[in-house]
PDB file of C-alpha atoms in Angstrom:
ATOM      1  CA  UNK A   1      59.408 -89.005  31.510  1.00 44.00           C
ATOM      2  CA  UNK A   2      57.944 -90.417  34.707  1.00 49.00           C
ATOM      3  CA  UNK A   3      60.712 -92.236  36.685  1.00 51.00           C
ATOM      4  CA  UNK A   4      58.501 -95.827  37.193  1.00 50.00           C
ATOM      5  CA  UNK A   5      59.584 -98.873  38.813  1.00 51.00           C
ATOM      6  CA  UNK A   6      58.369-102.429  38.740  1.00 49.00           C
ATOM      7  CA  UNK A   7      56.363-102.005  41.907  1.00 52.00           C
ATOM      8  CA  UNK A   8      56.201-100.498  44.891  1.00 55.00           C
ATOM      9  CA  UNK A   9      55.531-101.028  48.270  1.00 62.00           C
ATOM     10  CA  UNK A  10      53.108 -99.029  50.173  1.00 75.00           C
ATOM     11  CA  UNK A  11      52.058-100.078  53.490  1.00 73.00           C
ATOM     12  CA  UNK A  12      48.320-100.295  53.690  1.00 78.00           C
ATOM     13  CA  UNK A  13      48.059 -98.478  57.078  1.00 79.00           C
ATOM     14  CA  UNK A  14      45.075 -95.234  58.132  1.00 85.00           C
ATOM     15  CA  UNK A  15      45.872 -92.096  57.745  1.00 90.00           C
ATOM     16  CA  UNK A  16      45.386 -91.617  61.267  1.00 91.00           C
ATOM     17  CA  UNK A  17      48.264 -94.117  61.934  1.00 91.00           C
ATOM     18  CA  UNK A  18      50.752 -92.272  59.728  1.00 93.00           C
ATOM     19  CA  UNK A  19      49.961 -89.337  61.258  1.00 94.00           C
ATOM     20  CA  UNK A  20      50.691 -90.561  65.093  1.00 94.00           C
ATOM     21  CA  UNK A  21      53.756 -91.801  63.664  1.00 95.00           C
ATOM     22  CA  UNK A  22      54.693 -88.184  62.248  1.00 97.00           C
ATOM     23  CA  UNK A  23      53.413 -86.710  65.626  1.00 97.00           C
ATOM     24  CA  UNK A  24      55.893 -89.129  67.788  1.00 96.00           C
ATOM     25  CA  UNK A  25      58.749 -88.614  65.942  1.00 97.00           C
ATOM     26  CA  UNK A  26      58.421 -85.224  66.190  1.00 96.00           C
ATOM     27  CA  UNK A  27      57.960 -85.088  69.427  1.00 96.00           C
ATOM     28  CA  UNK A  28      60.933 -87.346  70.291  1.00 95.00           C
ATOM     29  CA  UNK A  29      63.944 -86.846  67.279  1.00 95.00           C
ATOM     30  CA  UNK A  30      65.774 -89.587  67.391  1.00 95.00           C
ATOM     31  CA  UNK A  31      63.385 -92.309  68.726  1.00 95.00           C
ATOM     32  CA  UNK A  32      64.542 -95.405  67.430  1.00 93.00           C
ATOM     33  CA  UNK A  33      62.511 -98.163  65.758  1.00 92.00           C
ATOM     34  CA  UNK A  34      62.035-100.523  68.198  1.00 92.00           C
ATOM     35  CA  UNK A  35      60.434 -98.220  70.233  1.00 93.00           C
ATOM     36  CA  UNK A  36      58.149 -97.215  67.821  1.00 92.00           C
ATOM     37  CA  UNK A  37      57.171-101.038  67.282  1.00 92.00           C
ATOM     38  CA  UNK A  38      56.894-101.128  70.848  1.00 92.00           C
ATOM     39  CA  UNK A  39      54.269 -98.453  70.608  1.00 92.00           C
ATOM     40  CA  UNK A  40      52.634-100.043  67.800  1.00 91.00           C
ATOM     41  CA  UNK A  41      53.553 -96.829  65.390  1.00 91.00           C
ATOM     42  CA  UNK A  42      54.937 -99.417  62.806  1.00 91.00           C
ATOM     43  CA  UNK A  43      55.207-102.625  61.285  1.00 86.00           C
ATOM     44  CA  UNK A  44      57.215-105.253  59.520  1.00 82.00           C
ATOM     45  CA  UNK A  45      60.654-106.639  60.274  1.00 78.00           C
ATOM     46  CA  UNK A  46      63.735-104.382  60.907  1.00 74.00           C
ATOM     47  CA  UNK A  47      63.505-101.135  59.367  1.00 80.00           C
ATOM     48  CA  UNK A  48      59.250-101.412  59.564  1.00 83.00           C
ATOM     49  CA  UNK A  49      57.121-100.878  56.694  1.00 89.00           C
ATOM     50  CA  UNK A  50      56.139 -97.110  57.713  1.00 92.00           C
ATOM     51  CA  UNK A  51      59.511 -96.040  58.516  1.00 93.00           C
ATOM     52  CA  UNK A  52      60.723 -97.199  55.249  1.00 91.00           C
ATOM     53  CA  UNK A  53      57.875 -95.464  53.550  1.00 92.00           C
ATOM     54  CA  UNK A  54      58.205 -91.877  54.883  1.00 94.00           C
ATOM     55  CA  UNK A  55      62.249 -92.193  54.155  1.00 93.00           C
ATOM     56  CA  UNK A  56      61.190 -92.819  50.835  1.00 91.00           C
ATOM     57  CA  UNK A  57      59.022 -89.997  50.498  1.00 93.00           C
ATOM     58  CA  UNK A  58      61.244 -87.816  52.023  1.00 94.00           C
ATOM     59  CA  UNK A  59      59.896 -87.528  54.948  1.00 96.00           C
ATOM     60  CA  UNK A  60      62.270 -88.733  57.687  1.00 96.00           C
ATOM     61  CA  UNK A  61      65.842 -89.837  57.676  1.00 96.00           C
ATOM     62  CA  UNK A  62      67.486 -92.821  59.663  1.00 95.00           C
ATOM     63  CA  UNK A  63      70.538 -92.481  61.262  1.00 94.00           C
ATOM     64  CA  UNK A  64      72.746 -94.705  63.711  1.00 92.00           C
ATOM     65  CA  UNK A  65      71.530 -98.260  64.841  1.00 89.00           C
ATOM     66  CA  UNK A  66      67.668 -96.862  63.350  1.00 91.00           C
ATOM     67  CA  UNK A  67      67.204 -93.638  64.971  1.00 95.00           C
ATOM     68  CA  UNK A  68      64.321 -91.233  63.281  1.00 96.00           C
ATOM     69  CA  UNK A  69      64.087 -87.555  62.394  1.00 97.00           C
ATOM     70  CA  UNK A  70      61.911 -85.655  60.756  1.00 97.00           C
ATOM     71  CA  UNK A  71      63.846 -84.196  57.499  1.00 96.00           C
ATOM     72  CA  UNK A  72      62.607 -80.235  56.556  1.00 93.00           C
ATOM     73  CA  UNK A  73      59.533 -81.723  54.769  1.00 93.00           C
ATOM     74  CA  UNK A  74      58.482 -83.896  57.926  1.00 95.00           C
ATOM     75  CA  UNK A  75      59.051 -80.915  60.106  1.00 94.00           C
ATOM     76  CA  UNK A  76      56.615 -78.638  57.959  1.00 92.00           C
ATOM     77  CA  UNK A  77      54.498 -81.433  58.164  1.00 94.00           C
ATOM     78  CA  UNK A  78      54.431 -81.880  61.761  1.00 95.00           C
ATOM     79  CA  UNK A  79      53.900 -78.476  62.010  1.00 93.00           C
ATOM     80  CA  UNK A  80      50.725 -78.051  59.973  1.00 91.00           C
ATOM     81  CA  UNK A  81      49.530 -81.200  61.936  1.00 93.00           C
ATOM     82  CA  UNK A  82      49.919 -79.127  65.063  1.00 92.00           C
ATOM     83  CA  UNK A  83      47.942 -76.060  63.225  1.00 89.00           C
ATOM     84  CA  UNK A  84      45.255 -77.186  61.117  1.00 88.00           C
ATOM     85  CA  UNK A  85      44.265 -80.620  59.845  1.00 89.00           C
ATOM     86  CA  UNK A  86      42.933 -79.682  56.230  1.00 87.00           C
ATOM     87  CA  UNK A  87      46.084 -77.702  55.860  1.00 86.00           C
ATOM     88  CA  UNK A  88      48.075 -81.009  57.043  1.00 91.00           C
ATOM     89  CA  UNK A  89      46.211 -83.441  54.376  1.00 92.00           C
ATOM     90  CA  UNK A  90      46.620 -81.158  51.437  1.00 90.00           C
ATOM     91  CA  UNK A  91      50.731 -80.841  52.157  1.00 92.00           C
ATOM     92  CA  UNK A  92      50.694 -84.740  52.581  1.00 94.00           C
ATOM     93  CA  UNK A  93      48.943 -84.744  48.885  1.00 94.00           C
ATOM     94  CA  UNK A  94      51.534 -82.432  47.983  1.00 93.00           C
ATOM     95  CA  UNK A  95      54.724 -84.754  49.106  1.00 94.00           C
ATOM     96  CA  UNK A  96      52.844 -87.362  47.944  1.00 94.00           C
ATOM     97  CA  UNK A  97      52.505 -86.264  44.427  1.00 94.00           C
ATOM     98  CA  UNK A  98      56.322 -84.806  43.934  1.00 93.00           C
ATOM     99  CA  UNK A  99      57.696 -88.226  45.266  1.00 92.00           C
ATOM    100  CA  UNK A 100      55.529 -91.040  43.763  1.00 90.00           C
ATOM    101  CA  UNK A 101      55.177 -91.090  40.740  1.00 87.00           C
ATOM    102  CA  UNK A 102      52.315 -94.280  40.716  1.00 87.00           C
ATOM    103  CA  UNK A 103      50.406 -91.422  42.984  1.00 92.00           C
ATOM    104  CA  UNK A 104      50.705 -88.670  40.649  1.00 92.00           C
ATOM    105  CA  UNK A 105      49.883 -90.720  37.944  1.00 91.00           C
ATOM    106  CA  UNK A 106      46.918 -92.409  39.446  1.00 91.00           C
ATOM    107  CA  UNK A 107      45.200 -88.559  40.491  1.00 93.00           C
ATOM    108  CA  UNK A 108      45.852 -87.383  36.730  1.00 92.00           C
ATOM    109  CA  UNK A 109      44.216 -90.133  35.292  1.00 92.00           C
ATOM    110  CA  UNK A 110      40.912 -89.636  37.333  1.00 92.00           C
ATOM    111  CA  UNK A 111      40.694 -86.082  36.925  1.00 90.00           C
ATOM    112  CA  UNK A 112      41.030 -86.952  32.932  1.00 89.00           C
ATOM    113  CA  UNK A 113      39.196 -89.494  32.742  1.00 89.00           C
ATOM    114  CA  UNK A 114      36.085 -88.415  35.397  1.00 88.00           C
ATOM    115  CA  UNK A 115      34.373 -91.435  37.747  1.00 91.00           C
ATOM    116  CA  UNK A 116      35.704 -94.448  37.219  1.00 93.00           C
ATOM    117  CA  UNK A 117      35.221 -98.111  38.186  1.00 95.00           C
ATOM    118  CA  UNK A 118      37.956 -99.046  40.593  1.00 93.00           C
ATOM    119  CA  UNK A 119      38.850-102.443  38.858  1.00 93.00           C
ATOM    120  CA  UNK A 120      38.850-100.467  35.355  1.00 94.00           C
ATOM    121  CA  UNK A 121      41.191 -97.380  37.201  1.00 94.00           C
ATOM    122  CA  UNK A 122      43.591-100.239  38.138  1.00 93.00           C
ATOM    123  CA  UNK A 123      43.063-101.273  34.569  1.00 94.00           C
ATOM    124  CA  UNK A 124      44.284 -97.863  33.377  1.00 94.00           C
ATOM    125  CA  UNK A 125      47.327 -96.980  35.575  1.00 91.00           C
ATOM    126  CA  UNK A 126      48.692-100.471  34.758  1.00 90.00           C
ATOM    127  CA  UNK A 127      48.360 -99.926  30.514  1.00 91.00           C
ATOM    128  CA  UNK A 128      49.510 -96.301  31.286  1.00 88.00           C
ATOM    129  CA  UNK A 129      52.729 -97.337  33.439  1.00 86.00           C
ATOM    130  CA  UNK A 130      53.711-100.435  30.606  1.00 85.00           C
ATOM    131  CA  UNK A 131      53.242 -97.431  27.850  1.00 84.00           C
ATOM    132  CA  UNK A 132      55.893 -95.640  30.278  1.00 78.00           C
ATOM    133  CA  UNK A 133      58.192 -98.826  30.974  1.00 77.00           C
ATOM    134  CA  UNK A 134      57.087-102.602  29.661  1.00 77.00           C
ATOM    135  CA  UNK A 135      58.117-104.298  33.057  1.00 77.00           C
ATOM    136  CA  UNK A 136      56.264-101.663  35.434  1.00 77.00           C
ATOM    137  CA  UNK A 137      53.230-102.243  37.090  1.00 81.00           C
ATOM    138  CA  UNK A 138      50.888-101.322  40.601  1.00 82.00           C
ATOM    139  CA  UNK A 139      50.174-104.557  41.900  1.00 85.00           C
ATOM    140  CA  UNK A 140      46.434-104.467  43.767  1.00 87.00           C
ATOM    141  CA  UNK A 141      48.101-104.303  47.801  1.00 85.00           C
ATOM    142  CA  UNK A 142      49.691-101.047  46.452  1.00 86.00           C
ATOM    143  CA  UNK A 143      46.950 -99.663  44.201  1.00 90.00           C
ATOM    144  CA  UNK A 144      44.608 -99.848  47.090  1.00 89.00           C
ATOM    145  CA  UNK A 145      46.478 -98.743  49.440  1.00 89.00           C
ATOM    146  CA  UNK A 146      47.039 -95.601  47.325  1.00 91.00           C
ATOM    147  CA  UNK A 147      43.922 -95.200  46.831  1.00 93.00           C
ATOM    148  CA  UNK A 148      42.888 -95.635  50.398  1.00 92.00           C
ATOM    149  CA  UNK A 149      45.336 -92.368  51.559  1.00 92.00           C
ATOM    150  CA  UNK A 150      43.972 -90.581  48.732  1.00 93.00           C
ATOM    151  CA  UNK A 151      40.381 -90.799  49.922  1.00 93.00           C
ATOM    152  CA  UNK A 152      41.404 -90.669  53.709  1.00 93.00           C
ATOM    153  CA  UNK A 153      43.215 -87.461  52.434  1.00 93.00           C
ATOM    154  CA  UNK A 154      39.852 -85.910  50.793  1.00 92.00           C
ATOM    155  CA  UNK A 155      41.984 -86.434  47.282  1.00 92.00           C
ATOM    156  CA  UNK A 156      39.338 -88.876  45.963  1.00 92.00           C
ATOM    157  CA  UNK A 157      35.999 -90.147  46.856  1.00 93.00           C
ATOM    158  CA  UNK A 158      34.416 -93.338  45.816  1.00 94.00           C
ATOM    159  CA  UNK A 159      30.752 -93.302  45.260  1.00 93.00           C
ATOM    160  CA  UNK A 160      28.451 -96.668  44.455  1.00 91.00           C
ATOM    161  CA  UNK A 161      32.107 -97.857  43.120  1.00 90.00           C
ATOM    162  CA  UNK A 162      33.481 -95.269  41.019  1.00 93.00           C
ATOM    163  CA  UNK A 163      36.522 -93.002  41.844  1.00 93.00           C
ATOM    164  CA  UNK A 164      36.053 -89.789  41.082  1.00 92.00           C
ATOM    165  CA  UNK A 165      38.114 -86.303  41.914  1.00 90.00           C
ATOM    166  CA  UNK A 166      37.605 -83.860  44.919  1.00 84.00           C
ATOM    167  CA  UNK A 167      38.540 -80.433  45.365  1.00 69.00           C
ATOM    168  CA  UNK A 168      41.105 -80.990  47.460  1.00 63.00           C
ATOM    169  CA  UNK A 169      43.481 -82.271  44.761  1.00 70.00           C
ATOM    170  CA  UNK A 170      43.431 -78.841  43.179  1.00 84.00           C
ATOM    171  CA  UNK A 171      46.841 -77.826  42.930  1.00 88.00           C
ATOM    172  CA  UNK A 172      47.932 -80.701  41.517  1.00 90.00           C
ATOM    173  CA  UNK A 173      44.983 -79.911  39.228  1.00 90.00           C
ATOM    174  CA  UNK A 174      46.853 -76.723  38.218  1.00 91.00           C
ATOM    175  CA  UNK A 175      50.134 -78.542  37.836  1.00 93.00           C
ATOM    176  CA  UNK A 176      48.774 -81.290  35.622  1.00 92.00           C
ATOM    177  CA  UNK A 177      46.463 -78.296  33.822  1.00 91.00           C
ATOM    178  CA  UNK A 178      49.757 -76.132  33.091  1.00 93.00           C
ATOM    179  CA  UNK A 179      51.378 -79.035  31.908  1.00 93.00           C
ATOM    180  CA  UNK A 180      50.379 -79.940  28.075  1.00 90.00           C
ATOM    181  CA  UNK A 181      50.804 -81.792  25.519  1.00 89.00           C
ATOM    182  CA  UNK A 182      51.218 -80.189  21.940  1.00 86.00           C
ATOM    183  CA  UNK A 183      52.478 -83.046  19.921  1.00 83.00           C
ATOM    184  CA  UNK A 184      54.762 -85.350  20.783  1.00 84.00           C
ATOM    185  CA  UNK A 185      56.051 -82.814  23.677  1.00 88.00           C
ATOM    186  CA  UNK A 186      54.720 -81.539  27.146  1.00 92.00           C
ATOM    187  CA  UNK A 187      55.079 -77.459  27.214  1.00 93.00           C
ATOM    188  CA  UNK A 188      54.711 -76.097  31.067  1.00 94.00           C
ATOM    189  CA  UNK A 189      52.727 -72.765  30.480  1.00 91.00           C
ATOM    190  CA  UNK A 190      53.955 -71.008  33.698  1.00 90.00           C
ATOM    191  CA  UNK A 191      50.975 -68.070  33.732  1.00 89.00           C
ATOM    192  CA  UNK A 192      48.286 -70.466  33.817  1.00 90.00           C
ATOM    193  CA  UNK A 193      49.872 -72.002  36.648  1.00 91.00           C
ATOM    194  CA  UNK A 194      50.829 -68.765  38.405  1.00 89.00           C
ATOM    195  CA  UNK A 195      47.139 -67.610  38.055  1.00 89.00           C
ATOM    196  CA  UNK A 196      45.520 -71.216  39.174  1.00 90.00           C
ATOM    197  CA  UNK A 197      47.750 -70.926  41.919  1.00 88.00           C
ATOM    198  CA  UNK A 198      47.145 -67.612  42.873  1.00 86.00           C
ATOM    199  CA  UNK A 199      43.079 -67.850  42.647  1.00 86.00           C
ATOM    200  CA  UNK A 200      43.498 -71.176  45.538  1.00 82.00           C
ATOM    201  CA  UNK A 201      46.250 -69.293  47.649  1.00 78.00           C
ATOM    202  CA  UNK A 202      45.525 -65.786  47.215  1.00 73.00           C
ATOM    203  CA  UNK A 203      48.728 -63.600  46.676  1.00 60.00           C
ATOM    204  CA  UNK A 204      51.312 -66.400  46.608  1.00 69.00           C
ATOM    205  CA  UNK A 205      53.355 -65.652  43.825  1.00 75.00           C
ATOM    206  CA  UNK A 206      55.406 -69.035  42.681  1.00 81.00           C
ATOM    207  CA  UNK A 207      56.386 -67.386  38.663  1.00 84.00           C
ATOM    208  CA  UNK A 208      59.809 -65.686  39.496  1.00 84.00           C
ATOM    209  CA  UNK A 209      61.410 -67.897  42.574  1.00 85.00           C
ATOM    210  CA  UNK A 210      59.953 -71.191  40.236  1.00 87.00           C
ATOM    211  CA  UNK A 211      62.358 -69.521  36.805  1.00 85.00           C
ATOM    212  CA  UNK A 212      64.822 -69.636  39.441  1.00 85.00           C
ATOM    213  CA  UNK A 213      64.579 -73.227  40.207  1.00 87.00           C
ATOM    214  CA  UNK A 214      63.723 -74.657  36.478  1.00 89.00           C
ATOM    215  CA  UNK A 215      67.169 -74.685  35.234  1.00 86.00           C
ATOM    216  CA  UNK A 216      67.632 -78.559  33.812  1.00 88.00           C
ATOM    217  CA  UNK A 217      64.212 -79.098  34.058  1.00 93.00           C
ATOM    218  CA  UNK A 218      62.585 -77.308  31.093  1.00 93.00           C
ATOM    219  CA  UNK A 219      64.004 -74.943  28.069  1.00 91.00           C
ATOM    220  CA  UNK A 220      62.946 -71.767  27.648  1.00 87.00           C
ATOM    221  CA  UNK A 221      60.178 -70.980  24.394  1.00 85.00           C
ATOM    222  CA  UNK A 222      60.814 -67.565  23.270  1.00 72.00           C
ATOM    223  CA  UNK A 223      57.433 -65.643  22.007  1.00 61.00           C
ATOM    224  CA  UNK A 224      57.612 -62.094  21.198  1.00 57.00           C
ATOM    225  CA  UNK A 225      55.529 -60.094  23.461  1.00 54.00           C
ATOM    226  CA  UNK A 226      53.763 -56.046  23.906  1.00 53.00           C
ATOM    227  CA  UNK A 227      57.181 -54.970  25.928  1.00 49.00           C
ATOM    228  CA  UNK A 228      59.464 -57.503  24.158  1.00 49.00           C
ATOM    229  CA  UNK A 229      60.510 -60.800  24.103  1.00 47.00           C
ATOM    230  CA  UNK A 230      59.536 -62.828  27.060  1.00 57.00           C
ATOM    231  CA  UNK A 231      59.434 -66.798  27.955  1.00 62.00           C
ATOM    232  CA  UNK A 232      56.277 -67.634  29.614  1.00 78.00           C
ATOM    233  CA  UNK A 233      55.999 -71.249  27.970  1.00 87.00           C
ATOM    234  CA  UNK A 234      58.792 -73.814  28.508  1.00 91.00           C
ATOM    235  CA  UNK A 235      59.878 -77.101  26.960  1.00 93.00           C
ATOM    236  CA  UNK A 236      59.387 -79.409  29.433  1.00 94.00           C
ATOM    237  CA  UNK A 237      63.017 -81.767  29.233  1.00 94.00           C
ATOM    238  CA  UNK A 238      62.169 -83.882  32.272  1.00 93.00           C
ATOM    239  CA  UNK A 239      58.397 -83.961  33.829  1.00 92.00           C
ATOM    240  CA  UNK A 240      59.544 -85.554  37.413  1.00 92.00           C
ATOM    241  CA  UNK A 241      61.801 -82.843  37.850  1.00 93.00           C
ATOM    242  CA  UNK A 242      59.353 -79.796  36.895  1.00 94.00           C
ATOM    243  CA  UNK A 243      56.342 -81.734  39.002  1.00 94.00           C
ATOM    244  CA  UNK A 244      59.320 -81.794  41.756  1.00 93.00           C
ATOM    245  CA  UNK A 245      60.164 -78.083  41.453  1.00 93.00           C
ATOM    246  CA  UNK A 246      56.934 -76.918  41.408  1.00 92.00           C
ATOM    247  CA  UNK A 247      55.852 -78.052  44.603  1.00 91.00           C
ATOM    248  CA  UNK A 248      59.005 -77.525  46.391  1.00 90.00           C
ATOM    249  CA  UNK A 249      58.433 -73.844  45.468  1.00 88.00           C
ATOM    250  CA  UNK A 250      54.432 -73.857  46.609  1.00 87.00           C
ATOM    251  CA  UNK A 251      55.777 -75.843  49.732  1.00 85.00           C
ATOM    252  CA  UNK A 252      58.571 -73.592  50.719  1.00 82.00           C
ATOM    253  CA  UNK A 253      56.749 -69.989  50.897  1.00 71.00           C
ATOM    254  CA  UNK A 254      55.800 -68.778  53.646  1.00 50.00           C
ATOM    255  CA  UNK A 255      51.821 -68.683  53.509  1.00 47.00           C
ATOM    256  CA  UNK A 256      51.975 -72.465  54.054  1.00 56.00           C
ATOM    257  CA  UNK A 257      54.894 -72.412  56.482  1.00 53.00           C
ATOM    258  CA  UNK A 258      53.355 -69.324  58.493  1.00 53.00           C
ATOM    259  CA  UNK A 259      50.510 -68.216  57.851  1.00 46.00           C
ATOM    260  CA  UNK A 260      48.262 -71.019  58.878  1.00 42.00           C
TER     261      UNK A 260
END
């Protein structure tokens, strides 16, 4: 079950200004927010609209009278921003699509339901999101401005007004692949998304250390096998927290923390 709220507020603000705002924060922990306003890194009263967006995401965490750090995520972030750009945007995706739910939702839906009209995507998310709780919606500030960072993030393109899918979004193409629905229950089938993982990161292996970090998350479906017994399909008991899992694990190893 997604974890949806009424609304949600989403600063519509360029990539390229949430990524200064990464940069300067990591180069100065501790900065506090009016000097960030002073710089013109954020806006909106008190604790500004970008501030209170990346501590949502997980991003950065305020401390004292509004002083900003980078949390683990925001350092690996800052990192890959240092490194490599394309690396940068698809770990942004990543973070984007374990913590918001209205973004994870909205990249499904065009990857299952191919181009779309914009006005009839906002259409969709909205009936999908009441069939998930009757008082939730994406008002159209927010659903633009998610789909503005998921084209400035090569997640999307829109062509002669349709939304349509890009390559980049293909890990969360494996998660949403590996997770299906076989009646009136999702099943996560872990080798598909081992091997769709493995064929876009070369040898990362996620299948062991992910078992490891399931626990609550999914219940094991026994199937006999050629050397016994094994569990390579699981129950899934709570989608956020398997989405969650699985890209903590992707995000943690060390060919995206390293090796770039």
């Amino acid at each position: 079950m997604l974890n949806i709220q009424r609304s949600i507020p989403i600063p519509r603000i360029s990539l390229e200004k949430l990524i200064n705002y990464i940069l300067s924060i990591g180069e100065n922990p501790g900065i506090d927010c009016s000097t960030l306003k002073d710089r013109g890194l954020d806006i909106g009263k008190g604790r500004g609209d970008i501030t209170r967006f990346f501590q949502r995401i997980g991003v950065i965490e305020v401390y004292g009278d509004c002083n900003i750090r980078l949390t683990d995520t925001g350092n690996m972030l800052y990192r890959a921003l240092n490194m490599d750009l394309t690396l940068s945007k698809m770990l942004f995706h990543l973070i984007l699509y374990r913590e918001l739910p209205h973004y994870r939702l909205l990249i499904n839906l065009i990857s299952e339901e191919g181009p779309t009209s914009v006005n009839e995507l906002h259409r969709l998310i909205n009936q999908k999101m009441r069939e998930l709780s009757p008082t939730a919606w994406l008002n159209e500030v927010a659903f633009k401005a998610i789909i503005g960072l998921a084209v400035d993030l090569g997640v999307v393109e829109i062509t002669n007004g349709e939304v349509s899918i890009r390559y980049t979004a293909s890990i969360s193409e494996c998660i949403r692949k590996a997770m299906v629905p076989i009646g009136s229950q999702k099943v996560l089938r872990l080798d598909d998304l081992d091997n769709c993982i493995k064929q876009l990161l070369g040898v990362l292996d996620i299948k062991q250390p992910l078992i490891n970090n399931l626990d609550g998350c999914v219940e094991p479906i026994i199937a006999p096998g050629p050397l016994g017994p094994k569990s390579t399909y699981f129950k899934i008991l709570n989608e956020d927290c398997v989405v969650k899992q699985i890209v903590n694990t992707i995000l943690s190893k060390s060919v995206l923390n390293d090796n770039h």
